[in-house]
Coordinates of C-alpha atoms in Angstrom, one line a residue:
M26 CA 1.0 -3.8 26.2
I27 CA -2.0 -5.6 24.9
I28 CA -1.7 -6.1 21.1
G29 CA -4.8 -6.9 19.0
I30 CA -4.8 -8.4 15.5
P31 CA -8.3 -8.5 14.0
K32 CA -9.1 -10.5 10.9
E33 CA -9.0 -8.3 7.8
I34 CA -12.5 -7.6 6.3
K35 CA -11.7 -5.8 3.0
A36 CA -12.9 -7.8 0.0
E37 CA -10.7 -10.7 -0.8
E38 CA -8.1 -9.5 1.7
N39 CA -6.3 -12.6 3.1
R40 CA -3.2 -11.0 4.6
V41 CA -2.7 -10.8 8.3
A42 CA -0.7 -8.2 10.3
I43 CA 1.5 -10.7 12.1
T44 CA 3.0 -14.2 11.8
P45 CA 3.3 -16.7 14.6
A46 CA 7.0 -15.8 14.9
G47 CA 6.0 -12.1 15.3
V48 CA 3.6 -13.1 18.1
N49 CA 6.4 -15.0 19.8
A50 CA 8.6 -11.9 19.7
F51 CA 5.9 -9.8 21.5
V52 CA 5.4 -12.5 24.1
A53 CA 9.1 -12.8 24.7
H54 CA 9.1 -9.0 25.4
G55 CA 6.4 -9.5 28.0
H56 CA 3.4 -8.3 26.0
R57 CA 0.0 -10.0 25.5
V58 CA -1.3 -10.7 22.0
L59 CA -5.0 -11.1 21.1
I60 CA -5.8 -12.4 17.6
E61 CA -9.2 -13.0 16.1
R62 CA -9.8 -16.6 15.1
H63 CA -9.0 -17.5 11.5
A64 CA -7.2 -14.2 11.0
G65 CA -4.3 -16.0 9.5
S66 CA -6.1 -18.7 7.6
G67 CA -6.0 -16.9 4.2
S68 CA -2.2 -16.8 4.5
G69 CA -1.9 -20.5 5.5
L70 CA -1.4 -19.8 9.2
S71 CA -3.6 -21.7 11.6
D72 CA -5.1 -20.7 15.0
A73 CA -3.1 -23.6 16.5
Q74 CA 0.2 -22.0 15.2
Y75 CA -0.7 -18.7 16.9
R76 CA -1.7 -20.4 20.1
A77 CA 1.6 -22.3 20.1
A78 CA 3.4 -19.0 19.7
G79 CA 1.6 -17.6 22.8
A80 CA -1.3 -15.7 21.3
H81 CA -4.8 -15.7 22.8
V82 CA -7.3 -16.6 20.0
L83 CA -10.6 -14.8 20.4
H84 CA -13.9 -15.5 18.7
T85 CA -14.9 -12.0 17.7
A86 CA -13.4 -8.8 16.3
R87 CA -15.2 -6.9 19.0
Q88 CA -13.3 -8.7 21.7
V89 CA -10.0 -8.0 20.0
W90 CA -10.7 -4.3 19.4
S91 CA -12.2 -3.6 22.9
D92 CA -9.4 -5.3 24.9
A93 CA -6.4 -4.1 22.8
E94 CA -4.3 -1.0 23.5
M95 CA -2.6 -1.2 20.1
I96 CA -4.3 -2.6 17.0
L97 CA -2.1 -4.1 14.2
K98 CA -3.7 -4.3 10.8
V99 CA -2.8 -4.6 7.2
K100 CA -5.5 -2.3 5.6
E101 CA -7.2 0.8 7.0
P102 CA -10.2 0.5 9.2
L103 CA -13.4 0.2 7.1
P104 CA -16.7 1.9 8.0
T105 CA -18.1 -1.2 9.7
E106 CA -15.0 -1.0 12.0
Y107 CA -15.4 2.6 12.9
R108 CA -17.5 1.7 15.9
H109 CA -14.5 0.0 17.5
L110 CA -12.4 3.2 17.4
R111 CA -12.0 5.0 20.7
E112 CA -9.9 7.7 22.4
G113 CA -6.4 6.5 23.4
L114 CA -6.4 3.5 21.0
L115 CA -3.3 3.2 18.8
V116 CA -3.8 1.9 15.3
F117 CA -0.8 0.8 13.3
T118 CA -1.5 -0.1 9.7
Y119 CA -1.5 1.0 6.1
L120 CA -3.8 4.1 6.3
H121 CA -3.5 6.0 3.0
L122 CA -5.5 8.8 4.6
A123 CA -5.0 11.3 1.7
A124 CA -7.5 9.2 -0.3
S125 CA -10.1 8.9 2.5
G126 CA -11.6 12.0 4.0
E127 CA -14.2 10.0 5.9
L128 CA -11.6 7.9 7.8
T129 CA -9.5 11.0 8.5
K130 CA -12.5 12.7 10.0
M131 CA -13.4 9.6 12.1
L132 CA -9.9 9.2 13.5
R133 CA -9.8 12.8 14.5
A134 CA -13.3 12.7 16.1
K135 CA -12.4 9.6 18.1
K136 CA -9.0 10.9 19.1
V137 CA -7.2 7.8 17.9
G138 CA -3.5 7.6 17.5
A139 CA -3.0 6.5 13.9
I140 CA 0.4 5.6 12.5
G141 CA 0.6 4.7 8.8
Y142 CA 3.1 2.1 7.7
E143 CA 3.4 4.0 4.4
T144 CA 4.5 7.2 6.0
I145 CA 7.3 6.0 8.3
Q146 CA 10.3 7.6 6.6
L147 CA 14.0 7.3 7.1
D148 CA 16.4 10.3 6.9
D149 CA 17.3 9.4 3.3
G150 CA 13.7 9.6 2.2
T151 CA 13.1 5.9 1.9
L152 CA 9.9 4.3 3.2
P153 CA 10.9 1.0 4.9
L154 CA 7.4 -0.3 5.7
L155 CA 6.0 0.5 2.2
A156 CA 9.0 -1.1 0.4
P157 CA 8.0 -4.8 0.7
M158 CA 4.4 -4.3 -0.5
S159 CA 5.7 -2.0 -3.3
E160 CA 8.0 -4.7 -4.4
V161 CA 5.2 -7.3 -4.5
A162 CA 2.8 -4.8 -6.2
G163 CA 5.4 -3.9 -8.8
R164 CA 6.0 -7.5 -9.7
L165 CA 2.3 -8.3 -9.7
S166 CA 1.5 -5.3 -12.0
I167 CA 3.0 -7.0 -15.0
Q168 CA 1.3 -10.3 -14.2
V169 CA -2.1 -8.7 -13.9
G170 CA -1.4 -6.3 -16.8
S171 CA -0.8 -9.3 -19.0
W172 CA -4.1 -10.7 -17.9
C173 CA -5.8 -7.4 -18.7
L174 CA -4.5 -7.6 -22.2
Q175 CA -6.1 -10.9 -22.9
A176 CA -9.1 -10.7 -25.2
P177 CA -11.7 -12.2 -22.8
N178 CA -11.0 -9.3 -20.4
G179 CA -11.5 -6.6 -23.0
G180 CA -7.8 -6.4 -24.0
A181 CA -6.4 -6.3 -27.4
G182 CA -5.2 -9.9 -27.2
I183 CA -1.5 -9.2 -27.0
L184 CA 1.2 -11.3 -25.4
L185 CA 3.7 -9.1 -23.6
G186 CA 6.8 -10.9 -25.0
G187 CA 5.4 -11.3 -28.5
A188 CA 6.4 -14.4 -30.5
S189 CA 8.7 -15.4 -33.3
G190 CA 8.2 -12.8 -36.0
V191 CA 5.8 -10.8 -33.9
R192 CA 6.7 -7.6 -32.0
P193 CA 6.5 -7.6 -28.2
A194 CA 4.2 -5.3 -26.4
N195 CA 5.1 -1.8 -25.4
V196 CA 5.1 -1.4 -21.6
V197 CA 5.4 2.1 -20.1
I198 CA 6.1 2.4 -16.4
L199 CA 5.5 5.7 -14.6
G200 CA 7.9 6.1 -11.6
A201 CA 11.2 4.4 -11.0
G202 CA 10.8 3.8 -7.3
I203 CA 10.6 0.3 -5.7
A204 CA 7.3 -0.6 -7.4
G205 CA 8.3 0.8 -10.7
A206 CA 11.7 -0.8 -10.6
N207 CA 10.3 -4.2 -9.9
A208 CA 7.7 -3.8 -12.6
C209 CA 10.4 -2.9 -15.0
Q210 CA 12.5 -5.9 -14.2
I211 CA 9.6 -8.3 -14.7
A212 CA 8.4 -6.7 -17.9
A213 CA 11.9 -6.7 -19.4
G214 CA 12.4 -10.3 -18.2
V215 CA 9.3 -11.6 -20.2
G216 CA 10.6 -9.9 -23.3
A217 CA 8.4 -6.8 -23.5
H218 CA 9.7 -3.5 -24.9
V219 CA 9.9 -1.3 -21.7
S220 CA 10.1 2.4 -21.2
I221 CA 10.4 3.8 -17.7
I222 CA 9.6 7.4 -16.9
D223 CA 10.9 9.3 -13.8
R224 CA 11.9 12.9 -13.0
N225 CA 15.2 11.8 -11.3
P226 CA 18.0 11.3 -13.8
A227 CA 20.1 9.4 -11.2
R228 CA 17.3 6.9 -10.8
L229 CA 16.9 6.4 -14.5
R230 CA 20.6 5.9 -14.9
Y231 CA 20.5 3.2 -12.2
M232 CA 17.6 1.4 -13.9
H233 CA 19.5 1.6 -17.2
D234 CA 22.6 0.1 -15.6
I235 CA 21.1 -2.8 -13.7
L236 CA 19.1 -3.9 -16.7
G237 CA 22.1 -3.7 -19.0
G238 CA 20.6 -1.1 -21.2
H239 CA 17.7 -3.3 -22.3
I240 CA 15.1 -0.7 -21.4
T241 CA 14.4 2.9 -22.5
T242 CA 14.6 5.6 -19.9
V243 CA 12.6 8.8 -20.3
M244 CA 12.6 12.0 -18.3
S245 CA 9.2 12.9 -16.9
N246 CA 7.4 15.8 -18.4
H247 CA 3.9 16.2 -19.9
A248 CA 5.0 15.9 -23.5
N249 CA 7.1 12.7 -22.9
I250 CA 4.4 11.1 -20.9
E251 CA 1.8 11.8 -23.6
E252 CA 4.0 10.4 -26.3
E253 CA 4.9 7.2 -24.4
V254 CA 1.4 6.5 -23.2
S255 CA -0.1 6.9 -26.7
A256 CA 2.2 4.1 -28.0
A257 CA 1.7 1.8 -25.0
D258 CA 0.0 -1.5 -24.8
L259 CA 0.3 -1.5 -21.1
V260 CA 0.8 1.4 -18.7
V261 CA 1.8 0.8 -15.1
G262 CA 1.3 3.8 -12.7
S263 CA 3.7 3.6 -9.8
V264 CA 3.9 7.3 -8.7
L265 CA 4.1 8.0 -5.0
V266 CA 4.3 11.2 -2.9
A267 CA 4.7 10.0 0.7
G268 CA 1.4 10.4 2.6
A269 CA -0.1 12.7 -0.1
K270 CA -2.6 12.2 -2.9
A271 CA -0.9 10.9 -6.1
P272 CA -0.7 13.4 -8.9
H273 CA -2.6 12.8 -12.1
L274 CA 0.2 12.3 -14.6
V275 CA -1.9 10.6 -17.1
T276 CA -4.9 12.8 -18.1
R277 CA -8.3 11.7 -19.4
K278 CA -7.3 13.1 -22.8
M279 CA -4.2 10.9 -22.8
V280 CA -6.3 7.8 -22.0
R281 CA -8.6 8.7 -24.9
G282 CA -5.6 8.8 -27.2
M283 CA -4.4 5.3 -26.2
K284 CA -4.9 2.2 -28.4
R285 CA -8.2 0.4 -28.0
G286 CA -7.7 -2.7 -25.9
A287 CA -4.6 -1.3 -24.2
A288 CA -4.4 -1.7 -20.4
I289 CA -3.6 0.5 -17.3
V290 CA -2.5 -0.9 -14.0
D291 CA -2.6 1.9 -11.4
I292 CA -0.6 0.8 -8.4
S293 CA -1.1 4.3 -7.0
S294 CA -4.9 3.8 -6.7
D295 CA -4.7 3.4 -2.9
Q296 CA -3.4 7.0 -2.9
G297 CA -6.0 8.4 -5.3
G298 CA -4.4 7.1 -8.5
C299 CA -1.9 8.7 -10.9
V300 CA -4.3 8.3 -13.9
E301 CA -7.3 10.7 -14.1
T302 CA -9.7 7.9 -15.1
S303 CA -8.7 5.6 -12.2
R304 CA -11.2 4.7 -9.6
P305 CA -10.6 2.1 -6.8
T306 CA -11.6 -1.5 -7.5
T307 CA -11.5 -4.7 -5.5
L308 CA -10.2 -8.1 -6.1
D309 CA -13.7 -9.5 -6.7
A310 CA -14.3 -6.9 -9.4
P311 CA -10.8 -5.7 -10.4
I312 CA -11.3 -4.2 -13.9
Y313 CA -13.4 -1.8 -15.8
V314 CA -13.2 -0.4 -19.3
T315 CA -13.1 3.4 -19.9
D316 CA -12.5 4.9 -23.4
G317 CA -11.7 1.4 -24.7
V318 CA -8.9 1.0 -22.2
V319 CA -8.9 -1.8 -19.5
H320 CA -8.2 -0.3 -16.1
Y321 CA -7.0 -2.4 -13.1
C322 CA -7.1 -0.3 -10.0
V323 CA -7.2 -2.7 -7.0
T324 CA -6.1 -0.9 -3.9
N325 CA -4.7 -3.9 -2.2
M326 CA -2.9 -5.8 -4.9
P327 CA -0.5 -7.7 -2.7
A328 CA -3.5 -9.5 -1.2
I329 CA -3.4 -11.7 -4.4
V330 CA -0.4 -13.4 -2.9
P331 CA -1.2 -13.2 0.9
R332 CA 1.3 -15.7 2.2
T333 CA 4.3 -14.0 0.6
S334 CA 2.9 -10.6 1.5
T335 CA 2.2 -11.4 5.1
F336 CA 5.7 -12.7 5.8
A337 CA 7.3 -9.7 3.9
L338 CA 5.1 -7.3 5.8
T339 CA 5.9 -8.7 9.3
N340 CA 9.6 -8.7 8.5
A341 CA 9.4 -4.9 7.9
T342 CA 6.9 -3.8 10.6
L343 CA 7.8 -6.0 13.6
S344 CA 10.7 -3.9 15.0
Y345 CA 8.6 -0.7 14.9
A346 CA 5.6 -2.4 16.5
L347 CA 7.9 -3.9 19.2
E348 CA 9.4 -0.4 19.9
L349 CA 5.9 1.0 20.4
A350 CA 4.9 -1.8 22.7
D351 CA 8.1 -1.7 24.7
K352 CA 8.4 2.1 25.2
G353 CA 4.7 3.2 24.8
L354 CA 3.6 5.7 22.2
Q355 CA 5.2 8.8 23.7
G356 CA 8.5 7.1 24.5
A357 CA 8.8 5.5 21.1
L358 CA 8.0 8.7 19.3
Q359 CA 10.5 10.8 21.3
E360 CA 13.3 8.4 20.5
N361 CA 12.5 7.4 16.9
I362 CA 12.3 10.2 14.3
P363 CA 11.2 7.9 11.4
L364 CA 8.3 6.7 13.6
Q365 CA 7.3 10.3 14.3
R366 CA 7.0 10.9 10.6
G367 CA 4.6 8.0 10.4
V368 CA 2.0 9.5 12.7
N369 CA -1.0 10.8 10.7
V370 CA -3.5 11.6 13.4
L371 CA -3.0 12.1 17.2
N372 CA -5.3 13.4 19.9
G373 CA -7.7 14.8 17.2
H374 CA -5.0 16.6 15.3
V375 CA -3.7 15.8 11.7
T376 CA 0.0 15.6 12.1
H377 CA 1.0 14.6 8.6
A378 CA 1.4 17.6 6.2
G379 CA 0.4 15.6 3.1
V380 CA -2.9 14.5 4.7
A381 CA -3.7 18.0 5.9
E382 CA -3.0 19.4 2.4
A383 CA -5.2 16.8 0.8
F384 CA -8.3 18.0 2.7
Q385 CA -7.2 21.7 3.3
I386 CA -7.3 21.3 7.1
A387 CA -5.0 22.4 9.8
H388 CA -1.7 20.7 10.2
T389 CA -0.2 20.2 13.7
P390 CA 3.5 19.2 13.7
I391 CA 4.0 16.1 15.8
G392 CA 6.6 17.8 17.8
E393 CA 3.9 20.0 19.4
L394 CA 2.1 16.9 20.7
I395 CA 4.9 14.7 22.2

């Protein structure tokens, strides 16, 4: 199979979909890898390293897209890339289609096979290709949240860990999944007072145990969320419904009731956001203030640390990408149920129930197409 890796064009996106070691694995399996020049430079990976691994370095994105049978990306195709989409092309990337009706429509119209990293799901419900970026985003959320609380950024001028004789900040984390758990560990580690909210008591018990009881665990319901958010200096939204739009757990009314100069970091913004006042932002303009609260809603947070993120991503995606290349789309899907769950669009049909529900369009189970 011919594998194409174009350079990411989203604002300030410096990750790349594969490392030289990943290229070497494809070549060893008999596949051909095309990569756009300088695609890895933002992650500290040179064209020379990719050539040494066996990749063909091409000068333009058009060449990569037109010659490839499978495109590996980090972020979803942007409008300027839609012209490259064509029938029979396989695109394997983070899609987050429930937040993008335009892209969903385009993938259907062009009859592209689109598999989302974020919707590949194991039998136990875990999301193995979302996990590494969730880990990175969770850890970063406290780092950027601390920055949002600084006075020059519109924040109240609060240090998360406080100081001698000064209370630490109140950090509230919505969701105890991978992102939320990592945010919780970092926030507790810097000395903040941390509350984590989830609807799963077993997950809350786990978080309480691994952090030695140094956090407050709260069951998720409207009243508890409202109470915790009103007292928070920093709220981290890390709620996920696989493939579907994130629910608005924090309402506009709750935001209005927050302290002036408090901050919200909505990790869920790439799936529509779990805060009603969230709207997507980019790394070149990451924050805005609504109702006196600083909002950070960057949809590709792990791009802040592209080298770490690129290696973590390739570690997770490579085995699935190799299976698609070795067996072809039909063969891989017939043998790999988690991979089936990752298919969002195929042959003009929406195959993921969450995406179909988001736009009230027909859902075609993947089993009817393979």
